Backbone as numpy.savetxt, mean C-alpha at the origin, in Angstrom:
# Nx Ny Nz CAx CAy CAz Cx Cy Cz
-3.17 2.16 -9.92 -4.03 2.50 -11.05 -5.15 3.38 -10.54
-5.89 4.07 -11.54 -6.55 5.36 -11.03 -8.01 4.66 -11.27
-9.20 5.35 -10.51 -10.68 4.88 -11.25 -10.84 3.00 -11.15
-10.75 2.72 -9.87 -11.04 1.37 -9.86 -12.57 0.43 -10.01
-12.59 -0.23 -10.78 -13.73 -1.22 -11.05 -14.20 -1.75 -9.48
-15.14 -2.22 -9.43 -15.83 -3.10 -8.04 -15.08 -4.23 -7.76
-14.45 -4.83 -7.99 -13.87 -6.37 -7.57 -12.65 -6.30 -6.15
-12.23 -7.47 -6.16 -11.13 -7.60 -4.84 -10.21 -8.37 -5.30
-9.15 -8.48 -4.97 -7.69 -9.16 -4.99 -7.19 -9.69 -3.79
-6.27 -10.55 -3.87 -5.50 -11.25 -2.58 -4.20 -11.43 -2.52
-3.09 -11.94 -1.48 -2.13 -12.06 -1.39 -0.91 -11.40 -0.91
0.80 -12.03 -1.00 2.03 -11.63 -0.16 1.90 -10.29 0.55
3.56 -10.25 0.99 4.00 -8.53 1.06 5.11 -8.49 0.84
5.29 -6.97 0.12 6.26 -6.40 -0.14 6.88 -5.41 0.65
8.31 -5.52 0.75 8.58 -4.58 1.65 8.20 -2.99 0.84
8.57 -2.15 2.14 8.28 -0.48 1.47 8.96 0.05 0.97
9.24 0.91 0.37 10.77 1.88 -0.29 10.35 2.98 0.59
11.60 3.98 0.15 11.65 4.95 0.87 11.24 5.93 -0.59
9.96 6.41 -0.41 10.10 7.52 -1.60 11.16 8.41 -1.80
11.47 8.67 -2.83 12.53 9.20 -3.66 12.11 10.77 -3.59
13.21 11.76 -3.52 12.63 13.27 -3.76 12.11 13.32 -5.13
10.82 14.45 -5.04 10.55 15.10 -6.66 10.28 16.32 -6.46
11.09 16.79 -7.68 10.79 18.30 -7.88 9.94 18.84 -8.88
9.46 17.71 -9.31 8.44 18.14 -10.80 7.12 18.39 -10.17
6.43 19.05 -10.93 5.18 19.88 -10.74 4.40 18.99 -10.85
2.78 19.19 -10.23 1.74 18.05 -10.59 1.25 17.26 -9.63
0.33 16.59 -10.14 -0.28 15.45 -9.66 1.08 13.80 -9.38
1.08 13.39 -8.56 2.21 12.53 -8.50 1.63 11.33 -9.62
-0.05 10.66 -9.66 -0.49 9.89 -10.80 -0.08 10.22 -12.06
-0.14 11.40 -12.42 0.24 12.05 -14.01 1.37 11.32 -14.30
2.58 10.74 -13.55 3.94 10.21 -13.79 3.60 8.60 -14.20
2.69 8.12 -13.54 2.23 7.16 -13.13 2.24 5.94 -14.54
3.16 4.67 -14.59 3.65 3.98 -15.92 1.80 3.27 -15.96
1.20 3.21 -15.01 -0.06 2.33 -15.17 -0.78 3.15 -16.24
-1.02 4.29 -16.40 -1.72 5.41 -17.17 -1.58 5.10 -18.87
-0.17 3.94 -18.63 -0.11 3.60 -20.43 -0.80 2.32 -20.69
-0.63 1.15 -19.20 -1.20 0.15 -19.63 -2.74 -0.28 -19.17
-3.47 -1.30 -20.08 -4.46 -1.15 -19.85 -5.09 -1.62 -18.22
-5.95 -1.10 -17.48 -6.60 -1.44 -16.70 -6.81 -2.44 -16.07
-7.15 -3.88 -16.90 -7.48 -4.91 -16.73 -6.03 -5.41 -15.81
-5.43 -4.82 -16.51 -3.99 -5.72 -15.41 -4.26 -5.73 -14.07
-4.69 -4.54 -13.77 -4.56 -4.00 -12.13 -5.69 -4.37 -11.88
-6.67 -4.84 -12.00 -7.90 -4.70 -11.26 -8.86 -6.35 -11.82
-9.59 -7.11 -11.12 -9.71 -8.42 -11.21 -10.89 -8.30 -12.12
-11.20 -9.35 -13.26 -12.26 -9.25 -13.69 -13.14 -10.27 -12.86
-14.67 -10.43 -13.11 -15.59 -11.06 -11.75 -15.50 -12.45 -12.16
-15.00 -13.57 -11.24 -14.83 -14.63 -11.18 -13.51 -15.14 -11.84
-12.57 -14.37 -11.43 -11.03 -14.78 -12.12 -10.76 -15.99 -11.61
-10.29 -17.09 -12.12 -9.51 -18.16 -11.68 -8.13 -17.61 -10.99
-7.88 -18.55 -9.95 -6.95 -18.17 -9.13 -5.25 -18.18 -10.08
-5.11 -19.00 -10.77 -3.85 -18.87 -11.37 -3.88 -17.46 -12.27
-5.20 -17.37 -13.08 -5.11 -16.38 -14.05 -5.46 -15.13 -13.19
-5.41 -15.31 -12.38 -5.41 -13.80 -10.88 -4.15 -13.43 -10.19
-3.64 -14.65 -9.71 -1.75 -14.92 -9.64 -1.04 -14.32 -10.46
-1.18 -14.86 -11.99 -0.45 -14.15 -13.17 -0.47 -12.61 -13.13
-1.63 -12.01 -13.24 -2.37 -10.83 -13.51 -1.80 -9.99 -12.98
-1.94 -10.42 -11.41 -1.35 -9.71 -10.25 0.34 -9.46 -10.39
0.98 -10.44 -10.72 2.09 -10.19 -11.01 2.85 -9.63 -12.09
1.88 -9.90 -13.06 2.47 -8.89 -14.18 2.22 -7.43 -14.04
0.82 -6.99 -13.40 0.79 -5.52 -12.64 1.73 -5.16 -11.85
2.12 -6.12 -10.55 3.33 -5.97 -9.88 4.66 -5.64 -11.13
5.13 -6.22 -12.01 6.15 -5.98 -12.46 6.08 -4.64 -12.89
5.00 -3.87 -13.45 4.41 -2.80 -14.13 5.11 -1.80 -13.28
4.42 -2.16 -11.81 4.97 -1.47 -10.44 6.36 -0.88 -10.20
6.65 -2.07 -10.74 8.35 -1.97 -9.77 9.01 -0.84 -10.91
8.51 -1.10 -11.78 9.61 -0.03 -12.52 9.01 1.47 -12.68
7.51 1.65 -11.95 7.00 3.30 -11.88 8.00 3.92 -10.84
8.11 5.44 -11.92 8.81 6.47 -10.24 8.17 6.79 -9.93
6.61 6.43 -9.20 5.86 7.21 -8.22 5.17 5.87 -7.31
5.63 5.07 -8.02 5.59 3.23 -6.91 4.76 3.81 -5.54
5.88 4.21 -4.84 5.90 4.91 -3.01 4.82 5.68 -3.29
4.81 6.64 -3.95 3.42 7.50 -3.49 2.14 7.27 -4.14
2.39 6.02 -4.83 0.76 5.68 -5.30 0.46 4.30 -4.13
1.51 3.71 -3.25 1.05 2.87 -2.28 0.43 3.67 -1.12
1.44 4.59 -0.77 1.03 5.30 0.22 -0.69 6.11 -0.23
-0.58 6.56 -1.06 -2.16 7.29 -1.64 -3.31 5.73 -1.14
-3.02 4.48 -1.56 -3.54 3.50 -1.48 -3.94 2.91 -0.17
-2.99 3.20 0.46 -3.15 2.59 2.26 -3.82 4.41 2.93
-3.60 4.81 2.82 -4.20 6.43 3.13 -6.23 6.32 3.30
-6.11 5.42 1.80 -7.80 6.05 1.21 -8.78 5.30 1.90
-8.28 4.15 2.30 -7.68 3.11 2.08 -8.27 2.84 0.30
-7.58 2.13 -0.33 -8.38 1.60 -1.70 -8.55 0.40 -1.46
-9.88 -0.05 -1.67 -9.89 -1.56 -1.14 -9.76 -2.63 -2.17
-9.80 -2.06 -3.54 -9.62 -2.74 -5.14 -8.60 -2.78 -5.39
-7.94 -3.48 -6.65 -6.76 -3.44 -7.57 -5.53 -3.61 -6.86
-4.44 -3.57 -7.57 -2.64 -3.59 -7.62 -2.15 -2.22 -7.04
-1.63 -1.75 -6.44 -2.07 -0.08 -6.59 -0.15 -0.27 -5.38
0.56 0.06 -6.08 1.74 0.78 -5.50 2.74 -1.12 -5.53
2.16 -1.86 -6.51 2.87 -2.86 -6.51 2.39 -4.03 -5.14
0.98 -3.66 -4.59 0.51 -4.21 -3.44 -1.01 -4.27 -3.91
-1.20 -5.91 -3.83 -2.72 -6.21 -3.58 -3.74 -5.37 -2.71
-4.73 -5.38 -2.98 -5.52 -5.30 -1.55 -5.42 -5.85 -0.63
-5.22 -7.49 -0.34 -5.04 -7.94 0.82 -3.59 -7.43 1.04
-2.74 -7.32 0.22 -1.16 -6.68 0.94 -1.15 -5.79 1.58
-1.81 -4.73 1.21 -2.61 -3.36 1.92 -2.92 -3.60 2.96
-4.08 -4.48 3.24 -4.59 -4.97 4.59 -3.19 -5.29 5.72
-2.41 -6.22 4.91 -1.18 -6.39 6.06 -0.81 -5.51 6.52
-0.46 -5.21 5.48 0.41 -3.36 5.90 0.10 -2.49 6.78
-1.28 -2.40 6.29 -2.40 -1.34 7.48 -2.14 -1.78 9.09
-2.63 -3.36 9.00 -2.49 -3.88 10.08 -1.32 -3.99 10.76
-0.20 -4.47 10.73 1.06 -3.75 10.78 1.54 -2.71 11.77
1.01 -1.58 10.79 0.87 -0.22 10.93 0.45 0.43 12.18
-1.05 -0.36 12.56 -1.85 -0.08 13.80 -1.01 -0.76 14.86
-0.67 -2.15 14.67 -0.04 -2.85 15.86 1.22 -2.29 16.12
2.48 -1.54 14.88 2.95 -1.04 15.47 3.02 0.79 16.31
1.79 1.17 15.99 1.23 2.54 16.21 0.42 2.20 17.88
0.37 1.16 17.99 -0.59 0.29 19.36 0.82 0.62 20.27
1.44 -0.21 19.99 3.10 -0.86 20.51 4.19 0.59 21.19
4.01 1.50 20.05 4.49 2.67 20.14 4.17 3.32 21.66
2.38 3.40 21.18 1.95 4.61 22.03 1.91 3.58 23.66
1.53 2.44 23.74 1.76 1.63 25.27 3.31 1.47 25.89
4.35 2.18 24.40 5.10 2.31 25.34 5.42 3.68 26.31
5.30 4.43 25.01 5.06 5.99 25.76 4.46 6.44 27.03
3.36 5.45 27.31 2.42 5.68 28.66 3.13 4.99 29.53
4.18 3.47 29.61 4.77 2.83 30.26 5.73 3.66 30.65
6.54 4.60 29.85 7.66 5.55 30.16 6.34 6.77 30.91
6.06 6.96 30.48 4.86 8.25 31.57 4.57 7.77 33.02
4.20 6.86 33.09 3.98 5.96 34.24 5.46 5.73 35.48
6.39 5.24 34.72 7.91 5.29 35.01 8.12 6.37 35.82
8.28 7.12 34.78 8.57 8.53 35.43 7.61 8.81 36.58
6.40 9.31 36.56 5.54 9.50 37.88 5.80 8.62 38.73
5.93 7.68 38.65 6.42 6.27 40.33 7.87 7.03 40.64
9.22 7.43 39.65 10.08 7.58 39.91 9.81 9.47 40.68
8.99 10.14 40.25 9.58 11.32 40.70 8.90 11.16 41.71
7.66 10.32 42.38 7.15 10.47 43.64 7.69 9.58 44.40
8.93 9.24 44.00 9.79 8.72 44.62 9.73 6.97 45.50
């Protein structure tokens, strides 16, 4: 959802999709199914009860699953980071996983690359 209110959200994860090609012109939000429904879905009002935050969240999630721009309004979301609302069918705290994730496996990656750099220099100085 676009233009987020001040509040925070919590909870699971979802796995990622693989965005889909597009050839249409534009803003990828302009496609965006949240743009019909109202606001309140995606974004917490201040002092939500946890069930009626559960619900909320999931009926935004369902909203989610059926947008074709799902993938590139999560990705826009973990990017900005957005730290509010439902935003690509992922909480804020889902976001947070994700991010985190992300770094540990971007950590993981690059210590191995230097372990193979390392390798090699012991091996060519024989």
């Amino acid at each position: 959802m676009l233009h987020p209110p001040h509040q925070s959200l919590q909870v699971t994860a979802i796995p990622s999709q693989r965005a889909p090609a597009r050839d249409q012109a534009g803003p990828w939000h302009s496609e965006a199914v949240c743009r019909r429904d109202e606001a309140g879905l995606f974004f917490a009002p201040s002092k939500e009860p946890t069930a009626a935050r559960l619900a909320r969240e999931e009926a935004a999630k369902r909203v989610c699953a059926r947008c074709p721009v799902m993938v590139e309004c999560r990705e826009h979301a973990l990017l900005q980071p957005e730290p509010y609302g439902v935003w690509g069918g992922l909480t804020a705290a889902e976001r947070r996983v994700v991010l985190a994730r992300r770094r540990r496996r971007e950590l993981e990656l690059s210590n191995l690359a230097g372990t193979a750099q390392t390798d090699s220099r012991i091996a060519a100085a024989g």
